[in-house]
Amino acid sequence: MRIIYLLIVCMYFVGSLAYKPVVILHGILSGAESMTVLVRHIEKFHPGTVVYNCDKFSGWYSLENAWRQVQQIKDYIDQIGKLHPEGIIVLGYSQGGLLARAAIQSLPNHNVKTFISLSSPQAGQYGTSFLHLIFPDLAAKTAFELFYSRVGQHTSVGGYWNDPHKQDLYMKYSEFLPLINNEKLSSNSTSFKMGMVRLNKLVLIGGPNDDVITPWQSSHFSYFNESLNVIPFYKREIYMNDSIGLKTLLEANKLIIIVKPFVHHLSWHLNKRVINEVIMPYLD
């Protein structure tokens, strides 16, 4: 009887130390292979962790309409969640973090315990350096002519291009970011907020030397005003009105904001020192 009792205690102890499964979503114009360093690092230092490295919408397919991608990512996360009723962790890098957030919001009954947004344009994007990675001949000042059109909304970038000088067109034409941020109310607005406040932990990671996400503070839901001054997230309507639950999460100590300097956008998921400092502590 004593041996059986000790065995049960040991099984409980080991189970309590088990790491939750991690779902990883890559960024724009890349694929699952780009996240291999991060996957192997997690597997090495958190042995036994089940890691799902999403291979959907790789390369140029990552430019497909944002909602089309979210629909498949949502189903992917939902299926994995059902395999792990104890709960899962979702980490999205760059555009992948924005799409992952929308997918989580679209699953009001999900079992995602922690969502890590790794240098993702959560409040939108407005910058030439980012544009030139994808559209070399496009300038930020005139990009609205493409993105705020029916054709432009067929691209993922058009869905979260947030021109501070063209907010009327942004609200009129953008079919993605204003909806998931509940700037435009819809039949899904309540569900979008429910999906966020269901999280046990929301980790927002970004830094001033990112050089791609513009403004870099968009990774923390802060953004430009019309004068291109960055308004802190806590002074923006999305927080003050608790539009998607950011205020609720912060007041419950479930919102973690990480500012990490001297990290370029392309290094967040490749630099092992950075991974140890800003990602590994939240994979529990």
CSV table of C-alpha atoms in Angstrom, one decimal:
chain,number,residue,atom,x,y,z
A,1,MET,CA,0.0,0.0,0.0
A,2,ARG,CA,2.9,2.4,0.9
A,3,ILE,CA,4.4,1.8,-2.6
A,4,ILE,CA,1.2,2.5,-4.4
A,5,TYR,CA,0.7,5.6,-2.4
A,6,LEU,CA,4.2,6.9,-3.2
A,7,LEU,CA,3.6,6.0,-6.9
A,8,ILE,CA,0.4,8.1,-6.9
A,9,VAL,CA,2.1,11.0,-5.2
A,10,CYS,CA,5.0,10.9,-7.7
A,11,MET,CA,2.7,10.7,-10.6
A,12,TYR,CA,0.8,13.8,-9.3
A,13,PHE,CA,4.0,15.6,-8.7
A,14,VAL,CA,5.4,14.9,-12.2
A,15,GLY,CA,2.1,15.8,-13.8
A,16,SER,CA,2.0,19.1,-11.9
A,17,LEU,CA,5.4,20.0,-13.3
A,18,ALA,CA,4.5,19.2,-16.9
A,19,TYR,CA,4.7,22.1,-19.3
A,20,LYS,CA,1.7,23.1,-21.3
A,21,PRO,CA,1.7,22.5,-25.0
A,22,VAL,CA,2.9,25.4,-27.1
A,23,VAL,CA,1.4,26.5,-30.5
A,24,ILE,CA,3.7,28.7,-32.5
A,25,LEU,CA,2.7,30.9,-35.5
A,26,HIS,CA,5.3,32.3,-37.9
A,27,GLY,CA,5.5,35.8,-39.4
A,28,ILE,CA,4.9,37.2,-42.8
A,29,LEU,CA,6.7,35.9,-45.9
A,30,SER,CA,8.1,33.0,-43.9
A,31,GLY,CA,7.0,29.6,-42.7
A,32,ALA,CA,7.3,27.0,-39.9
A,33,GLU,CA,11.0,26.5,-40.7
A,34,SER,CA,11.7,30.1,-39.6
A,35,MET,CA,10.6,29.2,-36.1
A,36,THR,CA,12.8,26.1,-35.8
A,37,VAL,CA,15.4,27.7,-33.5
A,38,LEU,CA,12.7,28.7,-31.0
A,39,VAL,CA,11.0,25.3,-31.2
A,40,ARG,CA,14.3,23.4,-30.5
A,41,HIS,CA,15.1,25.8,-27.7
A,42,ILE,CA,11.8,25.2,-26.0
A,43,GLU,CA,12.2,21.4,-26.4
A,44,LYS,CA,15.7,21.5,-25.0
A,45,PHE,CA,15.1,23.6,-21.9
A,46,HIS,CA,11.5,22.5,-21.2
A,47,PRO,CA,11.8,18.8,-22.0
A,48,GLY,CA,8.6,17.0,-22.7
A,49,THR,CA,6.9,20.1,-24.0
A,50,VAL,CA,4.6,19.3,-27.0
A,51,VAL,CA,5.3,22.1,-29.6
A,52,TYR,CA,3.0,22.6,-32.6
A,53,ASN,CA,4.8,24.7,-35.2
A,54,CYS,CA,2.1,25.9,-37.5
A,55,ASP,CA,2.9,25.6,-41.2
A,56,LYS,CA,-0.2,27.2,-42.6
A,57,PHE,CA,0.1,30.2,-45.1
A,58,SER,CA,3.8,30.0,-45.7
A,59,GLY,CA,5.8,32.4,-47.9
A,60,TRP,CA,3.7,34.5,-50.3
A,61,TYR,CA,0.5,32.7,-49.0
A,62,SER,CA,1.0,34.8,-45.8
A,63,LEU,CA,-0.2,37.8,-47.8
A,64,GLU,CA,-3.7,36.3,-48.3
A,65,ASN,CA,-6.7,38.0,-46.7
A,66,ALA,CA,-6.4,38.2,-43.0
A,67,TRP,CA,-9.8,36.7,-42.2
A,68,ARG,CA,-9.1,33.7,-44.5
A,69,GLN,CA,-6.0,33.0,-42.6
A,70,VAL,CA,-7.7,33.5,-39.2
A,71,GLN,CA,-10.4,31.0,-40.0
A,72,GLN,CA,-7.9,28.3,-40.6
A,73,ILE,CA,-5.7,29.3,-37.7
A,74,LYS,CA,-8.8,29.4,-35.4
A,75,ASP,CA,-9.7,25.8,-36.4
A,76,TYR,CA,-6.0,24.7,-35.9
A,77,ILE,CA,-5.9,26.2,-32.4
A,78,ASP,CA,-9.3,24.8,-31.5
A,79,GLN,CA,-8.4,21.3,-32.6
A,80,ILE,CA,-5.1,21.4,-30.6
A,81,GLY,CA,-7.0,22.8,-27.6
A,82,LYS,CA,-9.4,19.9,-27.6
A,83,LEU,CA,-6.4,17.4,-27.5
A,84,HIS,CA,-5.1,19.2,-24.4
A,85,PRO,CA,-8.0,20.0,-22.0
A,86,GLU,CA,-5.4,21.1,-19.4
A,87,GLY,CA,-4.9,24.2,-21.5
A,88,ILE,CA,-2.4,25.4,-24.1
A,89,ILE,CA,0.0,28.3,-24.8
A,90,VAL,CA,-0.1,30.2,-28.1
A,91,LEU,CA,2.8,32.3,-29.3
A,92,GLY,CA,2.5,34.4,-32.5
A,93,TYR,CA,5.4,36.3,-34.0
A,94,SER,CA,5.0,39.5,-36.1
A,95,GLN,CA,1.9,39.2,-38.3
A,96,GLY,CA,1.4,35.7,-36.8
A,97,GLY,CA,0.8,37.3,-33.4
A,98,LEU,CA,-2.0,39.5,-34.8
A,99,LEU,CA,-3.7,36.7,-36.6
A,100,ALA,CA,-3.3,34.4,-33.6
A,101,ARG,CA,-5.0,37.1,-31.4
A,102,ALA,CA,-7.9,37.3,-33.8
A,103,ALA,CA,-8.2,33.5,-33.8
A,104,ILE,CA,-8.3,33.4,-30.0
A,105,GLN,CA,-10.9,36.2,-30.0
A,106,SER,CA,-13.0,34.2,-32.4
A,107,LEU,CA,-13.0,31.3,-30.0
A,108,PRO,CA,-14.9,32.6,-26.9
A,109,ASN,CA,-14.7,29.1,-25.3
A,110,HIS,CA,-11.0,28.4,-26.0
A,111,ASN,CA,-8.7,26.9,-23.5
A,112,VAL,CA,-5.7,29.1,-24.3
A,113,LYS,CA,-4.2,29.9,-21.0
A,114,THR,CA,-1.4,32.2,-22.1
A,115,PHE,CA,-1.0,34.2,-25.3
A,116,ILE,CA,2.4,35.6,-26.2
A,117,SER,CA,2.5,38.3,-28.8
A,118,LEU,CA,6.0,38.6,-30.0
A,119,SER,CA,6.6,41.9,-31.8
A,120,SER,CA,3.2,42.0,-33.5
A,121,PRO,CA,1.4,45.1,-34.8
A,122,GLN,CA,-1.5,44.8,-32.5
A,123,ALA,CA,-2.6,48.4,-33.0
A,124,GLY,CA,-1.7,48.4,-36.7
A,125,GLN,CA,1.2,49.3,-38.9
A,126,TYR,CA,2.3,52.5,-40.6
A,127,GLY,CA,5.9,52.6,-41.7
A,128,THR,CA,8.0,52.5,-44.9
A,129,SER,CA,10.6,50.1,-43.6
A,130,PHE,CA,8.0,47.4,-43.1
A,131,LEU,CA,6.4,48.1,-46.4
A,132,HIS,CA,9.6,47.8,-48.3
A,133,LEU,CA,10.0,44.3,-47.1
A,134,ILE,CA,7.0,43.3,-49.1
A,135,PHE,CA,6.1,46.1,-51.5
A,136,PRO,CA,9.5,47.7,-52.5
A,137,ASP,CA,7.9,50.5,-54.5
A,138,LEU,CA,5.2,51.5,-52.1
A,139,ALA,CA,5.5,54.6,-49.8
A,140,ALA,CA,3.7,54.8,-46.5
A,141,LYS,CA,2.1,58.2,-47.4
A,142,THR,CA,0.4,56.8,-50.4
A,143,ALA,CA,-0.1,53.2,-49.4
A,144,PHE,CA,-3.7,54.0,-48.3
A,145,GLU,CA,-4.6,54.2,-52.0
A,146,LEU,CA,-4.0,50.5,-52.4
A,147,PHE,CA,-4.9,49.2,-48.9
A,148,TYR,CA,-8.1,51.1,-48.4
A,149,SER,CA,-9.7,49.5,-51.5
A,150,ARG,CA,-11.5,46.3,-52.2
A,151,VAL,CA,-8.3,45.0,-53.9
A,152,GLY,CA,-6.1,46.1,-51.0
A,153,GLN,CA,-8.3,44.3,-48.4
A,154,HIS,CA,-7.5,41.0,-50.1
A,155,THR,CA,-4.0,41.3,-48.7
A,156,SER,CA,-3.3,40.6,-45.0
A,157,VAL,CA,-1.3,43.9,-44.7
A,158,GLY,CA,-4.2,45.9,-46.0
A,159,GLY,CA,-6.3,44.5,-43.1
A,160,TYR,CA,-4.1,46.0,-40.4
A,161,TRP,CA,-2.6,49.1,-42.3
A,162,ASN,CA,-3.6,51.9,-39.9
A,163,ASP,CA,-2.8,55.3,-41.5
A,164,PRO,CA,-3.1,57.9,-38.8
A,165,HIS,CA,-3.8,60.6,-41.5
A,166,LYS,CA,-6.6,58.6,-43.1
A,167,GLN,CA,-8.7,57.4,-40.2
A,168,ASP,CA,-12.0,58.0,-42.1
A,169,LEU,CA,-10.8,55.6,-44.9
A,170,TYR,CA,-9.4,53.2,-42.4
A,171,MET,CA,-12.8,52.9,-40.7
A,172,LYS,CA,-14.7,52.7,-44.0
A,173,TYR,CA,-12.6,50.2,-45.8
A,174,SER,CA,-10.6,48.1,-43.4
A,175,GLU,CA,-12.3,44.8,-42.8
A,176,PHE,CA,-10.0,43.4,-40.1
A,177,LEU,CA,-8.2,45.4,-37.5
A,178,PRO,CA,-11.1,47.8,-36.6
A,179,LEU,CA,-13.3,44.8,-36.1
A,180,ILE,CA,-11.0,42.7,-33.9
A,181,ASN,CA,-10.2,45.9,-31.9
A,182,ASN,CA,-13.9,46.6,-31.6
A,183,GLU,CA,-13.5,50.0,-33.1
A,184,LYS,CA,-16.3,48.9,-35.5
A,185,LEU,CA,-19.0,47.2,-33.6
A,186,SER,CA,-20.3,44.0,-35.0
A,187,SER,CA,-22.4,40.9,-34.1
A,188,ASN,CA,-19.1,39.4,-32.9
A,189,SER,CA,-18.0,42.3,-30.7
A,190,THR,CA,-19.0,40.6,-27.4
A,191,SER,CA,-17.4,37.4,-28.4
A,192,PHE,CA,-14.2,39.1,-29.4
A,193,LYS,CA,-13.9,40.6,-25.9
A,194,MET,CA,-14.9,37.3,-24.2
A,195,GLY,CA,-12.1,35.5,-26.1
A,196,MET,CA,-9.5,38.0,-24.6
A,197,VAL,CA,-10.7,38.1,-21.0
A,198,ARG,CA,-10.7,34.3,-20.9
A,199,LEU,CA,-6.9,34.4,-21.0
A,200,ASN,CA,-5.0,33.8,-17.8
A,201,LYS,CA,-2.1,35.7,-19.2
A,202,LEU,CA,-1.5,38.1,-22.1
A,203,VAL,CA,2.2,38.8,-22.8
A,204,LEU,CA,3.0,41.7,-25.1
A,205,ILE,CA,6.6,41.9,-26.2
A,206,GLY,CA,8.3,44.6,-28.3
A,207,GLY,CA,11.2,47.1,-28.2
A,208,PRO,CA,12.5,50.4,-29.5
A,209,ASN,CA,15.1,48.9,-31.8
A,210,ASP,CA,12.7,46.6,-33.7
A,211,ASP,CA,13.0,48.7,-36.9
A,212,VAL,CA,10.1,47.0,-38.6
A,213,ILE,CA,6.9,47.3,-36.5
A,214,THR,CA,6.0,51.0,-36.8
A,215,PRO,CA,5.5,52.4,-34.3
A,216,TRP,CA,7.2,49.7,-32.3
A,217,GLN,CA,4.8,50.5,-29.5
A,218,SER,CA,2.0,49.0,-31.6
A,219,SER,CA,3.2,45.7,-30.1
A,220,HIS,CA,1.8,47.0,-26.8
A,221,PHE,CA,-1.4,48.5,-28.4
A,222,SER,CA,0.0,52.0,-28.3
A,223,TYR,CA,-0.2,54.0,-31.6
A,224,PHE,CA,0.2,57.2,-33.5
A,225,ASN,CA,-2.2,60.1,-33.4
A,226,GLU,CA,-2.6,62.3,-36.5
A,227,SER,CA,0.6,64.2,-35.5
A,228,LEU,CA,2.5,61.0,-35.4
A,229,ASN,CA,3.0,61.2,-31.6
A,230,VAL,CA,2.6,57.8,-30.0
A,231,ILE,CA,-0.3,57.6,-27.6
A,232,PRO,CA,0.2,55.1,-24.8
A,233,PHE,CA,-2.3,52.2,-24.9
A,234,TYR,CA,-3.7,53.3,-21.5
A,235,LYS,CA,-4.7,56.7,-23.0
A,236,ARG,CA,-6.3,55.2,-26.0
A,237,GLU,CA,-10.0,54.4,-26.3
A,238,ILE,CA,-9.4,50.7,-26.8
A,239,TYR,CA,-8.1,50.6,-23.2
A,240,MET,CA,-10.2,53.3,-21.6
A,241,ASN,CA,-13.4,51.8,-22.9
A,242,ASP,CA,-12.2,48.3,-22.2
A,243,SER,CA,-13.2,47.5,-25.8
A,244,ILE,CA,-11.5,44.1,-26.0
A,245,GLY,CA,-10.7,43.5,-22.3
A,246,LEU,CA,-7.2,45.0,-21.9
A,247,LYS,CA,-8.3,47.0,-18.9
A,248,THR,CA,-9.9,44.0,-17.4
A,249,LEU,CA,-6.8,41.9,-17.9
A,250,LEU,CA,-4.5,44.6,-16.5
A,251,GLU,CA,-6.6,45.1,-13.4
A,252,ALA,CA,-6.5,41.4,-12.8
A,253,ASN,CA,-2.7,41.3,-13.2
A,254,LYS,CA,-3.0,39.2,-16.3
A,255,LEU,CA,-1.5,41.7,-18.7
A,256,ILE,CA,2.3,41.7,-19.0
A,257,ILE,CA,4.1,44.3,-21.1
A,258,ILE,CA,7.7,43.7,-21.9
A,259,VAL,CA,10.0,46.4,-23.4
A,260,LYS,CA,13.2,44.9,-24.6
A,261,PRO,CA,15.7,47.2,-26.3
A,262,PHE,CA,18.5,46.3,-28.8
A,263,VAL,CA,16.6,43.6,-30.5
A,264,HIS,CA,15.9,43.8,-34.2
A,265,HIS,CA,12.6,42.5,-35.5
A,266,LEU,CA,14.3,39.5,-37.2
A,267,SER,CA,16.0,38.4,-34.0
A,268,TRP,CA,13.2,38.0,-31.5
A,269,HIS,CA,12.8,34.3,-32.3
A,270,LEU,CA,16.4,33.5,-33.2
A,271,ASN,CA,18.5,35.1,-30.5
A,272,LYS,CA,18.7,32.5,-27.7
A,273,ARG,CA,19.5,35.1,-25.0
A,274,VAL,CA,16.4,37.1,-25.9
A,275,ILE,CA,14.3,33.9,-26.0
A,276,ASN,CA,15.5,33.0,-22.5
A,277,GLU,CA,14.7,36.5,-21.2
A,278,VAL,CA,11.3,37.3,-22.7
A,279,ILE,CA,9.7,34.0,-23.8
A,280,MET,CA,10.8,31.1,-21.6
A,281,PRO,CA,9.6,32.6,-18.3
A,282,TYR,CA,6.0,32.5,-19.6
A,283,LEU,CA,5.9,29.0,-21.0
A,284,ASP,CA,4.7,27.4,-17.7
